[in-house]
Amino acid sequence: MEEEIKAEFLKNGFSFDDEAEILNKCLTFCIQYTLSPSDLVSSWDVYSLNRGLQLTVQSSHMGAFLQQLQNERREDIVKKEPGLHFYSSDISMMLNDEYENTKDIILGTPTDKRKSSQTETIVSARKTNGSISTSRKHLETITPFGQRKNKFVVQFTLNENANGESMKIENDEENPSDDIIKRVQPIKRCSLQIISSQPEPGCRFMYDRMENKFNFLESRIKDHTTALVASGLHEEPTDPTVASQRSVFAVGMICCEEEGRLKEKPILLQSSVEHSGGQRVRLDLQNLDHFSVFPGQVVGVEGHNPSGHCLIASKIVDRIPLSASSTENLPPTKKQAMDQYLQSTSAVVAMPELSLIIAAGPFTTVDNLFFEPLAELLSYARRKQPQLIILLGPFIDSDHPEIKKGTVDRTFDEIFQDEILARLRDYVEYMGSAARVILVPSVRDASHDFVYPQPAFDIQLPDLEHQINSITNPGIFCANEVKVACCTVDVLKQLSAEEISRNPQGGSKQRMTTLANHILNQRSFYPLYPPAEGVPIDFSLAPEALQMSTAPDILILPSDLAHFVRVISLGERSEGEEVKCICVNPGRLSRGEGGGFFVELNYHGSCDSSSASVLRI
């Protein structure tokens, strides 16, 4: 039969780079899926057109070609049984149940390794009467997530008609006509430059001392003071604790007088060591029509202190003017990265464009570790073909019931490798060299260093190191000249619990915008102090890692609060140009036993001309 397969390939104008190996694999495919040589070559013809391949058949494409054969078989079965719901990873198990005498598989792809590992686990569990809690589910296993009816439903749309393009979302079902037409032209690979590179791996313990906390807070107050004075809009700050009948300008950090939540009375302002020896003074906000403050917020205050015990505020400056550069006080490594980035972007004339899908964990439902939501997301991405997928942890959630109970039969690293990286490897191999994926860790990741700020994942995929990357948490990177900042700590929820306000601008409907504005105005990924309970922050790492060195084009802040996509104005530069940022909370990809949300975003040159949609998976 190998000669027939070879003849069929040659008849269609194809040649081989490793004839013996390719023909051996193709023979196995024909037996596995009961294909004739002409059917096999016909499927390869479609596959090569979709990927834009040359006429030379390469053995390196056999793994992705196998996946296409599985997808074709799935479509055939769905046509016969329309009500059946299953995932691409179940194809092999289904075929093995249906064709018991044809169990030969081609080893070498991540999918095949997972299947082999799963089979061994099942046999072992049957021998010991054990329960299989973490292996891939069988076809007959029905989960609440698999039974849901409404899939990929648009919940919110931003700038739907931007650039004349409507963000119409396809139904979950595969479109038979969406084969060659949309996949003939491979997507343009996006450029990628990671700006943040701290901290280094291995930070599993918190080494910071009281001195580190003091230096961190003093550095923030000093940086804000320098920036406010450099803008030319404010005078040099004075000591707010000194009695004075005239109006003064002071810079300091909002503090609580006692343990517990911040209250409007009393609020304290802690100034810098340089201006007041680090002393605190009571802050009176009664004369202000509106304000929004929280513990740890660094602000400028105009007012007077007639008694020396209370600073009566007439104005609060809660943002640093954009005209003030923030790169001067950066650590050398980060400043060098920023300088390289600015030099590279200065020569770019073309309008930056980027298509991306953003999703935040957990990536599996609470009733199992099948990672069905992640599989659905990647299936959706195969049809939509974004240039970049951003996945934010937790990936192996330490709060998952099975993880907390310790009933899993694999190590956390093995689950991460088998369920996360292997799926992503399959995805990029299927999509081709243009696909890129970025992973951002979380303090809830059981398989990773948990001290915040966190180092990037150590991803050992030598052949895909330019397609699957990881950045620090928090982190900043540039893709197609679009600056993207990410932080997986739920700082929005924590700020919401600590912030107090009076008549905030925009009212309660704009509360999410106000919270996101605090992050951008403070130029810090985590401006809250003291940190919320449960956040293992190490202040010896914080001065460099938590500083937001540049205003991003896209700011991603996953949160348990309501999902949103908002365009936020950051003010004007000295030349009068208004600066804006798209702030995104993609929500959680899974919620309880059901699906959650993710965001699809198309950036076209500016925030106003970009479009985005929040989808329920």
Coordinates of C-alpha atoms in Angstrom, one line a residue:
M1 CA 0.0 0.0 0.0
E2 CA 3.0 2.3 0.6
E3 CA 3.7 2.2 -3.2
E4 CA 0.1 3.2 -3.9
I5 CA 0.4 6.2 -1.5
K6 CA 3.7 7.2 -3.1
A7 CA 2.3 7.0 -6.6
E8 CA -0.7 9.1 -5.6
F9 CA 1.5 11.8 -4.1
L10 CA 3.8 11.9 -7.2
K11 CA 0.7 12.0 -9.5
N12 CA -0.4 15.2 -7.7
G13 CA 3.1 16.8 -8.1
F14 CA 4.4 16.3 -4.5
S15 CA 7.9 15.1 -3.5
F16 CA 9.3 14.0 -0.1
D17 CA 12.1 15.1 2.2
D18 CA 12.1 11.8 4.1
E19 CA 10.3 9.3 1.9
A20 CA 10.5 6.2 4.1
E21 CA 9.3 8.0 7.3
I22 CA 6.5 9.9 5.6
L23 CA 5.2 6.9 3.8
N24 CA 5.3 4.8 7.0
K25 CA 3.2 7.5 8.8
C26 CA 0.8 7.9 5.9
L27 CA 0.3 4.1 5.9
T28 CA -0.6 4.2 9.5
F29 CA -3.0 7.1 8.9
C30 CA -4.8 5.2 6.2
I31 CA -5.2 2.2 8.4
Q32 CA -6.2 4.3 11.5
Y33 CA -8.9 6.2 9.6
T34 CA -9.8 3.7 6.9
L35 CA -8.6 6.0 4.1
S36 CA -7.7 5.1 0.6
P37 CA -4.4 6.6 -0.8
S38 CA -6.4 9.0 -3.0
D39 CA -8.4 10.2 0.0
L40 CA -5.3 10.7 2.0
V41 CA -3.5 12.7 -0.7
S42 CA -6.7 14.8 -1.2
S43 CA -6.7 15.7 2.5
W44 CA -3.0 16.6 2.3
D45 CA -3.7 18.8 -0.7
V46 CA -6.2 20.8 1.4
Y47 CA -3.8 20.9 4.3
S48 CA -0.9 22.2 2.2
L49 CA -3.2 24.9 0.6
N50 CA -4.4 26.1 4.0
R51 CA -0.8 26.4 5.3
G52 CA 0.7 27.8 2.1
L53 CA 3.2 25.0 1.9
Q54 CA 5.5 24.0 -0.9
L55 CA 5.1 20.9 -3.0
T56 CA 7.7 19.0 -0.9
V57 CA 6.0 16.9 1.8
Q58 CA 8.0 17.3 5.1
S59 CA 7.9 14.9 8.0
S60 CA 7.7 17.8 10.4
H61 CA 4.2 18.5 9.3
M62 CA 2.9 15.0 9.9
G63 CA 1.8 15.8 13.5
A64 CA -0.4 18.8 12.4
F65 CA -1.7 16.8 9.4
L66 CA -2.8 14.1 11.8
Q67 CA -4.8 16.7 13.7
Q68 CA -6.6 17.7 10.5
L69 CA -7.5 14.1 9.8
Q70 CA -9.0 13.9 13.3
N71 CA -11.0 17.1 12.7
E72 CA -12.3 15.8 9.4
R73 CA -13.4 12.5 11.1
R74 CA -15.1 14.5 13.9
E75 CA -17.0 16.5 11.3
D76 CA -18.2 13.3 9.7
I77 CA -19.4 11.9 13.0
V78 CA -21.1 15.2 14.0
K79 CA -23.1 15.0 10.7
K80 CA -24.2 11.5 11.6
E81 CA -25.0 12.4 15.2
P82 CA -25.8 16.2 15.4
G83 CA -26.5 16.1 19.2
L84 CA -23.2 14.7 20.2
H85 CA -20.8 17.0 22.0
F86 CA -17.1 16.2 22.4
Y87 CA -13.6 17.7 22.1
S88 CA -10.8 17.2 19.6
S89 CA -8.7 15.4 22.3
D90 CA -11.4 12.7 22.5
I91 CA -11.1 11.7 18.8
S92 CA -8.4 9.0 19.4
M93 CA -10.3 7.4 22.3
M94 CA -13.5 7.4 20.3
L95 CA -11.8 5.8 17.3
N96 CA -10.1 3.2 19.5
D97 CA -13.5 2.2 20.9
E98 CA -14.9 2.0 17.4
Y99 CA -12.0 0.3 15.7
E100 CA -10.5 -2.0 18.3
N101 CA -8.2 -3.7 15.9
T102 CA -6.4 -0.6 14.6
K103 CA -4.7 0.9 17.6
D104 CA -1.4 1.9 16.0
I105 CA -0.6 5.5 16.6
I106 CA 2.3 7.7 15.5
L107 CA 4.4 8.8 18.5
G108 CA 6.2 12.0 18.8
T109 CA 3.6 14.7 19.0
P110 CA 2.4 16.1 22.3
T111 CA -1.1 14.8 21.7
D112 CA 0.1 11.3 21.2
K113 CA 2.3 11.5 24.4
R114 CA -0.8 12.6 26.4
K115 CA -2.8 9.7 24.9
S116 CA -0.1 7.1 25.8
S117 CA 0.2 8.6 29.4
Q118 CA -3.5 8.6 29.8
T119 CA -3.9 4.9 28.7
E120 CA -1.3 3.8 31.3
T121 CA -3.0 5.8 34.0
I122 CA -6.4 4.3 33.2
V123 CA -5.0 0.7 33.2
S124 CA -3.2 1.4 36.5
A125 CA -6.3 2.9 38.1
R126 CA -8.4 -0.1 37.1
K127 CA -5.9 -2.5 38.6
T128 CA -6.0 -0.6 41.9
N129 CA -9.7 0.3 41.8
G130 CA -8.5 3.9 42.0
S131 CA -10.3 7.0 40.8
I132 CA -8.9 8.9 37.9
S133 CA -9.3 12.6 38.8
T134 CA -6.9 14.3 36.4
S135 CA -6.7 12.3 33.2
R136 CA -8.5 13.4 30.0
K137 CA -12.2 12.6 30.1
H138 CA -13.7 9.8 28.1
L139 CA -16.3 10.5 25.4
E140 CA -19.1 9.1 27.6
T141 CA -18.2 11.5 30.4
I142 CA -20.8 14.3 30.4
T143 CA -19.9 17.5 32.2
P144 CA -22.1 20.6 32.9
F145 CA -19.7 22.6 30.8
G146 CA -20.1 20.2 27.9
Q147 CA -23.9 20.4 28.2
R148 CA -24.2 24.2 27.9
K149 CA -26.2 25.5 25.0
N150 CA -25.2 29.1 24.4
K151 CA -21.6 29.2 23.2
F152 CA -19.4 32.1 22.2
V153 CA -22.1 34.7 22.9
V154 CA -21.1 38.4 22.6
Q155 CA -21.7 40.1 25.9
F156 CA -20.2 43.5 25.1
T157 CA -18.8 45.2 22.0
L158 CA -16.5 48.2 21.8
N159 CA -16.3 50.3 18.6
E160 CA -18.2 47.6 16.6
N161 CA -17.9 49.4 13.3
A162 CA -14.4 50.7 13.7
N163 CA -12.6 50.7 10.4
G164 CA -15.8 49.6 8.7
E165 CA -15.4 46.1 10.2
S166 CA -18.0 44.5 12.3
M167 CA -16.9 42.2 15.1
K168 CA -19.4 39.5 14.1
I169 CA -18.8 36.4 16.2
E170 CA -19.3 33.0 14.6
N171 CA -21.3 30.3 16.3
D172 CA -19.5 27.5 18.1
E173 CA -20.1 25.0 15.3
E174 CA -17.4 24.6 12.7
N175 CA -18.4 26.1 9.4
P176 CA -17.8 23.6 6.6
S177 CA -17.1 26.4 4.1
D178 CA -14.5 28.0 6.4
D179 CA -11.7 25.8 5.2
I180 CA -9.5 26.8 2.3
I181 CA -10.9 30.3 1.8
K182 CA -9.9 31.7 5.2
R183 CA -6.8 29.7 5.6
V184 CA -5.0 30.0 2.3
Q185 CA -3.2 33.2 3.2
P186 CA -1.2 32.7 6.4
I187 CA -1.5 35.5 9.0
K188 CA 1.3 38.0 9.3
R189 CA 3.5 37.1 12.2
C190 CA 3.6 39.8 14.9
S191 CA 6.9 41.1 16.2
L192 CA 7.5 40.7 20.0
Q193 CA 9.8 42.5 22.4
I194 CA 9.6 41.9 26.1
I195 CA 10.4 45.0 28.0
S196 CA 10.3 43.8 31.7
S197 CA 12.7 41.1 32.8
Q198 CA 12.5 41.1 36.6
P199 CA 12.5 39.2 38.9
E200 CA 14.6 36.3 38.1
P201 CA 13.3 32.7 38.7
G202 CA 13.7 31.1 42.1
C203 CA 11.9 33.7 44.3
R204 CA 10.0 31.1 46.4
F205 CA 10.5 32.9 49.8
M206 CA 10.0 36.5 50.9
Y207 CA 13.2 38.1 51.9
D208 CA 12.1 41.7 52.3
R209 CA 12.6 43.4 55.6
M210 CA 11.1 46.6 57.1
E211 CA 13.9 48.5 55.5
N212 CA 12.8 47.3 52.1
K213 CA 9.2 48.4 52.7
F214 CA 10.4 51.8 53.8
N215 CA 12.7 52.2 50.8
F216 CA 9.9 51.2 48.4
L217 CA 7.4 53.7 49.8
E218 CA 10.0 56.5 50.0
S219 CA 11.0 55.8 46.4
R220 CA 7.4 56.1 45.2
I221 CA 6.9 59.4 47.0
K222 CA 10.2 60.8 45.7
D223 CA 9.5 59.7 42.1
H224 CA 6.0 61.4 42.2
T225 CA 7.5 64.6 43.7
T226 CA 10.2 64.7 41.0
A227 CA 7.7 64.2 38.2
L228 CA 5.2 66.8 39.5
V229 CA 7.9 69.4 39.9
A230 CA 9.4 68.6 36.5
S231 CA 6.1 69.1 34.8
G232 CA 6.3 72.8 35.6
L233 CA 2.7 72.9 36.9
H234 CA 3.6 72.6 40.6
E235 CA 6.2 74.2 42.9
E236 CA 8.6 72.4 45.1
P237 CA 6.7 70.7 47.9
T238 CA 6.9 71.9 51.5
D239 CA 6.6 70.2 54.9
P240 CA 2.8 69.7 55.4
T241 CA 3.2 69.3 59.2
V242 CA 4.4 72.9 59.7
A243 CA 1.7 75.4 60.7
S244 CA 1.0 77.9 58.0
Q245 CA -1.8 80.3 57.1
R246 CA -0.8 80.5 53.4
S247 CA -1.5 77.9 50.8
V248 CA 1.2 75.2 50.5
F249 CA 1.8 72.3 48.2
A250 CA 2.7 68.9 49.6
V251 CA 3.3 65.4 48.2
G252 CA 2.7 62.3 50.2
M253 CA 1.0 58.9 50.6
I254 CA -2.6 58.3 51.8
C255 CA -2.6 56.3 55.0
C256 CA -5.0 54.9 57.6
E257 CA -4.7 56.2 61.1
E258 CA -5.7 52.8 62.6
E259 CA -6.1 49.2 61.5
G260 CA -9.0 48.4 59.2
R261 CA -10.5 50.0 56.2
L262 CA -9.8 53.6 55.2
K263 CA -12.4 56.1 56.4
E264 CA -13.0 59.7 55.4
K265 CA -12.3 60.7 59.0
P266 CA -9.5 60.5 59.8
I267 CA -7.2 60.2 56.8
L268 CA -3.4 60.7 57.1
L269 CA -0.8 62.0 54.6
Q270 CA 2.7 60.7 55.0
S271 CA 5.3 62.9 53.4
S272 CA 8.8 62.1 52.4
V273 CA 11.9 61.9 54.6
E274 CA 13.4 64.8 52.7
H275 CA 10.5 67.2 53.3
S276 CA 9.1 66.2 56.7
G277 CA 11.2 63.4 58.1
G278 CA 8.6 60.9 57.1
Q279 CA 6.0 62.3 59.5
R280 CA 2.3 62.1 59.0
V281 CA -0.4 64.8 59.2
R282 CA -4.2 64.5 59.3
L283 CA -5.8 65.3 56.0
D284 CA -9.2 67.1 55.8
L285 CA -11.1 66.6 52.6
Q286 CA -14.4 68.3 53.6
N287 CA -13.9 71.2 51.1
L288 CA -13.5 69.0 48.1
D289 CA -16.6 68.4 45.9
H290 CA -15.2 65.0 44.6
F291 CA -12.3 62.7 45.3
S292 CA -11.3 59.1 45.2
V293 CA -8.5 57.9 47.5
F294 CA -7.1 54.6 48.8
P295 CA -4.3 53.6 51.2
G296 CA -0.9 53.7 49.4
Q297 CA -2.0 56.3 46.9
V298 CA 0.6 59.0 46.3
V299 CA -1.0 62.4 45.7
G300 CA -0.1 66.1 45.6
V301 CA -2.2 68.2 47.9
E302 CA -2.8 72.0 47.8
G303 CA -4.2 73.4 51.0
H304 CA -3.3 75.1 54.3
N305 CA -2.4 73.9 57.8
P306 CA -3.3 76.7 60.3
S307 CA -2.7 74.6 63.4
G308 CA 0.1 72.3 62.3
H309 CA -2.0 69.3 63.1
C310 CA -4.4 69.1 60.1
L311 CA -3.9 69.9 56.4
I312 CA -7.1 71.3 54.9
A313 CA -7.1 70.3 51.3
S314 CA -8.4 72.6 48.5
K315 CA -7.2 70.4 45.7
I316 CA -5.8 66.9 45.2
V317 CA -3.5 66.0 42.3
D318 CA -3.8 62.2 41.8
R319 CA -2.0 61.8 38.5
I320 CA 1.5 62.5 37.1
P321 CA 1.3 64.8 34.0
L322 CA 2.3 62.9 30.8
S323 CA 4.8 65.7 30.0
A324 CA 6.9 64.4 32.9
S325 CA 9.2 61.6 31.8
S326 CA 9.3 58.5 34.0
T327 CA 12.3 56.9 32.4
E328 CA 14.9 58.9 34.2
N329 CA 14.5 57.1 37.5
L330 CA 14.3 53.6 36.0
P331 CA 16.8 50.9 37.0
P332 CA 19.6 50.5 34.4
T333 CA 18.3 47.2 32.9
K334 CA 14.7 48.5 32.4
K335 CA 15.9 51.9 31.1
Q336 CA 18.1 50.1 28.6
A337 CA 15.1 48.0 27.4
M338 CA 12.9 51.1 27.1
D339 CA 15.6 53.0 25.2
Q340 CA 16.0 50.1 22.7
Y341 CA 12.2 50.0 22.3
L342 CA 11.9 53.8 21.7
Q343 CA 14.8 53.6 19.1
S344 CA 13.1 50.7 17.3
T345 CA 9.7 52.4 17.2
S346 CA 11.0 55.8 16.1
A347 CA 11.8 54.4 12.7
V348 CA 8.4 52.7 12.3
V349 CA 6.1 54.7 10.0
A350 CA 3.3 52.1 9.4
M351 CA 0.3 52.2 11.6
P352 CA 0.6 49.6 14.4
E353 CA -2.0 46.8 14.1
L354 CA -2.5 43.7 16.2
S355 CA -5.2 41.1 16.5
L356 CA -5.3 39.2 19.8
I357 CA -7.4 37.0 22.1
I358 CA -7.1 37.6 25.8
A359 CA -8.2 35.0 28.4
A360 CA -7.5 34.6 32.1
G361 CA -7.7 31.5 34.3
P362 CA -8.9 29.3 35.8
F363 CA -8.8 27.3 32.5
T364 CA -10.8 24.3 33.9
T365 CA -14.0 24.0 35.8
V366 CA -14.2 23.2 39.5
D367 CA -15.7 19.8 39.0
N368 CA -12.7 18.3 37.0
L369 CA -9.3 18.9 35.6
F370 CA -10.2 18.2 32.0
F371 CA -9.4 21.8 30.9
E372 CA -12.4 21.9 28.6
P373 CA -12.7 25.7 28.5
L374 CA -9.0 26.0 27.3
A375 CA -9.7 23.4 24.6
E376 CA -12.8 25.4 23.4
L377 CA -10.8 28.6 23.4
L378 CA -8.0 27.2 21.3
S379 CA -10.6 25.7 18.9
Y380 CA -12.1 29.2 18.5
A381 CA -8.7 30.7 17.9
R382 CA -8.0 28.2 15.1
R383 CA -11.0 29.6 13.3
K384 CA -10.4 33.3 14.1
Q385 CA -6.6 33.1 13.6
P386 CA -5.4 36.0 15.9
Q387 CA -1.8 37.0 15.6
L388 CA -1.4 36.7 19.4
I389 CA -3.1 34.8 22.2
I390 CA -2.5 36.2 25.8
L391 CA -3.2 33.6 28.5
L392 CA -3.1 34.9 32.1
G393 CA -2.9 32.5 35.1
P394 CA -3.8 30.8 37.2
F395 CA -3.2 27.7 35.0
I396 CA -2.9 25.1 37.7
D397 CA -5.1 26.8 40.2
S398 CA -4.1 26.2 43.8
D399 CA -7.7 27.0 44.8
H400 CA -9.1 24.2 42.7
P401 CA -11.0 21.7 44.9
E402 CA -9.0 18.7 43.6
I403 CA -5.7 20.5 44.0
K404 CA -6.6 21.6 47.6
K405 CA -7.7 18.1 48.5
G406 CA -4.5 16.5 47.1
T407 CA -6.4 13.9 45.1
V408 CA -4.5 14.5 41.8
D409 CA -2.3 11.6 40.5
R410 CA 0.3 13.8 38.8
T411 CA 2.7 16.5 39.9
F412 CA 1.7 20.1 39.3
D413 CA 4.5 20.4 36.7
E414 CA 3.3 17.3 34.9
I415 CA -0.3 18.7 34.7
F416 CA 1.1 22.0 33.4
Q417 CA 3.2 20.2 30.8
D418 CA 0.4 17.8 29.7
E419 CA -2.7 20.0 29.9
I420 CA -1.4 23.5 29.1
L421 CA 1.9 23.4 27.2
A422 CA 1.0 20.3 25.1
R423 CA -2.3 21.9 24.0
L424 CA -0.5 25.1 23.1
R425 CA 2.1 23.2 21.2
D426 CA -0.6 21.4 19.2
Y427 CA -2.2 24.8 18.5
V428 CA 0.9 26.5 17.2
E429 CA 1.9 23.5 15.1
Y430 CA -1.5 23.4 13.6
M431 CA -1.6 27.2 12.9
G432 CA 2.0 27.5 11.6
S433 CA 4.9 29.7 12.3
A434 CA 2.8 32.9 12.4
A435 CA 0.9 32.0 15.6
R436 CA 2.2 33.3 18.9
V437 CA 1.2 32.7 22.5
I438 CA 2.2 34.6 25.7
L439 CA 1.7 33.2 29.2
V440 CA 1.6 35.3 32.3
P441 CA 1.8 33.5 35.7
S442 CA -0.3 34.1 38.8
V443 CA 0.3 33.8 42.5
R444 CA -2.3 31.1 42.5
D445 CA -0.3 28.9 40.2
A446 CA 0.5 25.7 42.1
S447 CA 3.3 24.9 39.7
H448 CA 5.2 28.2 39.9
D449 CA 7.0 30.5 42.2
F450 CA 4.3 32.2 44.2
V451 CA 6.0 35.3 45.6
Y452 CA 4.8 38.6 43.9
P453 CA 6.3 40.0 41.6
Q454 CA 6.8 36.7 39.8
P455 CA 9.4 35.5 37.3
A456 CA 8.3 34.2 33.9
F457 CA 7.5 30.5 33.4
D458 CA 10.5 28.4 32.4
I459 CA 9.1 27.0 29.2
Q460 CA 11.4 24.3 27.7
L461 CA 10.2 24.1 24.1
P462 CA 13.4 24.7 22.0
D463 CA 11.7 24.2 18.6
L464 CA 8.9 26.7 19.5
E465 CA 10.7 29.2 21.7
H466 CA 9.8 32.0 19.3
Q467 CA 6.1 31.1 19.3
I468 CA 5.3 30.2 23.0
N469 CA 6.7 32.8 25.4
S470 CA 6.2 33.8 29.0
I471 CA 6.6 37.2 30.7
T472 CA 6.9 38.2 34.4
N473 CA 3.9 39.1 36.5
P474 CA 3.5 42.0 36.2
G475 CA 5.0 42.5 32.8
I476 CA 5.2 44.7 29.8
F477 CA 5.9 43.7 26.2
C478 CA 5.5 45.2 22.7
A479 CA 3.8 43.4 19.9
N480 CA 3.7 45.0 16.4
E481 CA 4.7 48.3 18.2
V482 CA 1.7 48.0 20.5
K483 CA 2.6 48.3 24.1
V484 CA 0.8 45.8 26.3
A485 CA 0.9 45.7 30.1
C486 CA -0.4 42.8 32.2
C487 CA -0.9 42.0 35.9
T488 CA -2.7 38.9 37.2
V489 CA -3.1 40.0 40.8
D490 CA -6.7 41.1 41.3
V491 CA -5.7 44.6 42.1
L492 CA -9.1 46.0 40.8
K493 CA -11.0 44.0 43.4
Q494 CA -8.6 44.9 46.1
L495 CA -8.7 48.6 45.3
S496 CA -12.5 48.4 45.2
A497 CA -12.6 47.1 48.8
E498 CA -10.2 49.8 50.1
E499 CA -11.1 52.9 48.0
I500 CA -13.4 55.7 49.4
S501 CA -14.8 58.4 47.2
R502 CA -17.2 61.4 47.1
N503 CA -19.2 62.2 43.9
P504 CA -16.6 60.4 41.7
Q505 CA -16.5 61.6 38.1
G506 CA -18.8 59.5 35.9
G507 CA -20.7 58.2 38.9
S508 CA -21.1 54.6 39.9
K509 CA -21.4 53.5 36.2
Q510 CA -17.8 54.5 35.7
R511 CA -16.4 52.8 38.8
M512 CA -14.4 50.3 36.8
T513 CA -12.9 53.2 34.8
T514 CA -12.0 54.9 38.1
L515 CA -10.3 51.9 39.5
A516 CA -8.3 51.3 36.3
N517 CA -7.4 55.0 36.2
H518 CA -5.8 54.6 39.7
I519 CA -3.3 52.0 38.3
L520 CA -2.4 54.3 35.3
N521 CA -2.2 57.5 37.3
Q522 CA 0.0 56.0 40.0
R523 CA 2.3 54.4 37.4
S524 CA 2.3 51.3 39.5
F525 CA 0.9 47.8 38.9
Y526 CA 0.2 47.5 42.6
P527 CA -0.2 50.9 44.3
L528 CA -2.2 49.6 47.3
Y529 CA -0.4 49.7 50.7
P530 CA -0.5 47.8 53.0
P531 CA -1.2 45.0 50.5
A532 CA -4.4 43.0 50.7
E533 CA -4.4 39.9 52.7
G534 CA -3.2 36.9 50.7
V535 CA -0.9 38.8 48.4
P536 CA 2.6 37.5 49.1
I537 CA 4.4 40.6 47.9
D538 CA 8.2 41.0 48.4
F539 CA 9.1 44.7 48.6
S540 CA 12.8 43.9 48.0
L541 CA 11.7 43.2 44.3
A542 CA 9.0 45.8 44.1
P543 CA 10.7 49.1 43.2
E544 CA 11.8 47.8 39.8
A545 CA 9.2 45.2 39.0
L546 CA 6.0 47.1 40.0
Q547 CA 6.9 50.3 38.3
M548 CA 4.9 51.0 35.1
S549 CA 7.7 52.6 33.1
T550 CA 5.5 53.8 30.2
A551 CA 1.9 54.4 29.4
P552 CA 0.7 51.2 27.7
D553 CA -1.6 51.1 24.7
I554 CA -3.4 48.1 26.3
L555 CA -3.6 47.4 30.0
I556 CA -4.9 43.9 31.0
L557 CA -6.1 43.5 34.6
P558 CA -8.0 40.2 35.1
S559 CA -10.4 40.4 38.0
D560 CA -13.3 38.6 39.6
L561 CA -15.2 41.9 39.2
A562 CA -17.5 42.5 36.1
H563 CA -15.7 42.0 32.8
F564 CA -15.2 45.2 30.7
V565 CA -13.3 46.8 27.9
R566 CA -12.8 50.6 28.3
V567 CA -10.9 53.4 26.5
I568 CA -9.4 55.5 29.2
S569 CA -8.0 59.0 28.7
L570 CA -4.6 59.6 30.3
G571 CA -4.5 63.4 29.6
E572 CA -2.5 65.3 27.0
R573 CA 1.2 65.5 26.3
S574 CA 3.0 68.8 26.1
E575 CA 2.4 69.0 22.4
G576 CA -1.4 68.7 22.9
E577 CA -1.7 65.1 21.9
E578 CA -4.4 63.2 23.9
V579 CA -3.1 59.9 25.1
K580 CA -5.5 57.0 25.6
C581 CA -5.3 53.4 26.8
I582 CA -7.6 50.4 26.3
C583 CA -8.1 48.8 29.7
V584 CA -9.3 45.2 29.6
N585 CA -10.7 42.9 32.3
P586 CA -11.4 39.7 30.4
G587 CA -13.1 38.0 33.3
R588 CA -12.4 34.3 34.1
L589 CA -12.5 31.7 31.3
S590 CA -14.3 29.3 33.7
R591 CA -16.8 30.1 36.4
G592 CA -17.8 27.2 38.7
E593 CA -18.9 24.3 36.6
G594 CA -19.6 26.5 33.6
G595 CA -17.9 28.7 31.1
G596 CA -16.8 32.2 31.7
F597 CA -15.6 35.0 29.4
F598 CA -12.7 36.1 27.2
V599 CA -11.9 39.1 25.0
E600 CA -11.2 39.4 21.3
L601 CA -9.5 42.7 20.4
N602 CA -8.3 44.2 17.1
Y603 CA -6.0 47.2 17.6
H604 CA -5.8 49.5 14.6
G605 CA -3.4 52.3 15.0
S606 CA -5.1 54.0 18.0
C607 CA -7.6 53.2 20.8
D608 CA -10.5 55.0 19.1
S609 CA -10.2 53.1 15.9
S610 CA -9.8 49.7 17.6
S611 CA -12.6 47.2 18.2
A612 CA -13.2 44.6 20.9
S613 CA -15.8 42.1 22.1
V614 CA -16.3 40.3 25.4
L615 CA -17.5 36.8 24.7
R616 CA -19.0 34.1 26.9
I617 CA -17.3 30.8 26.0

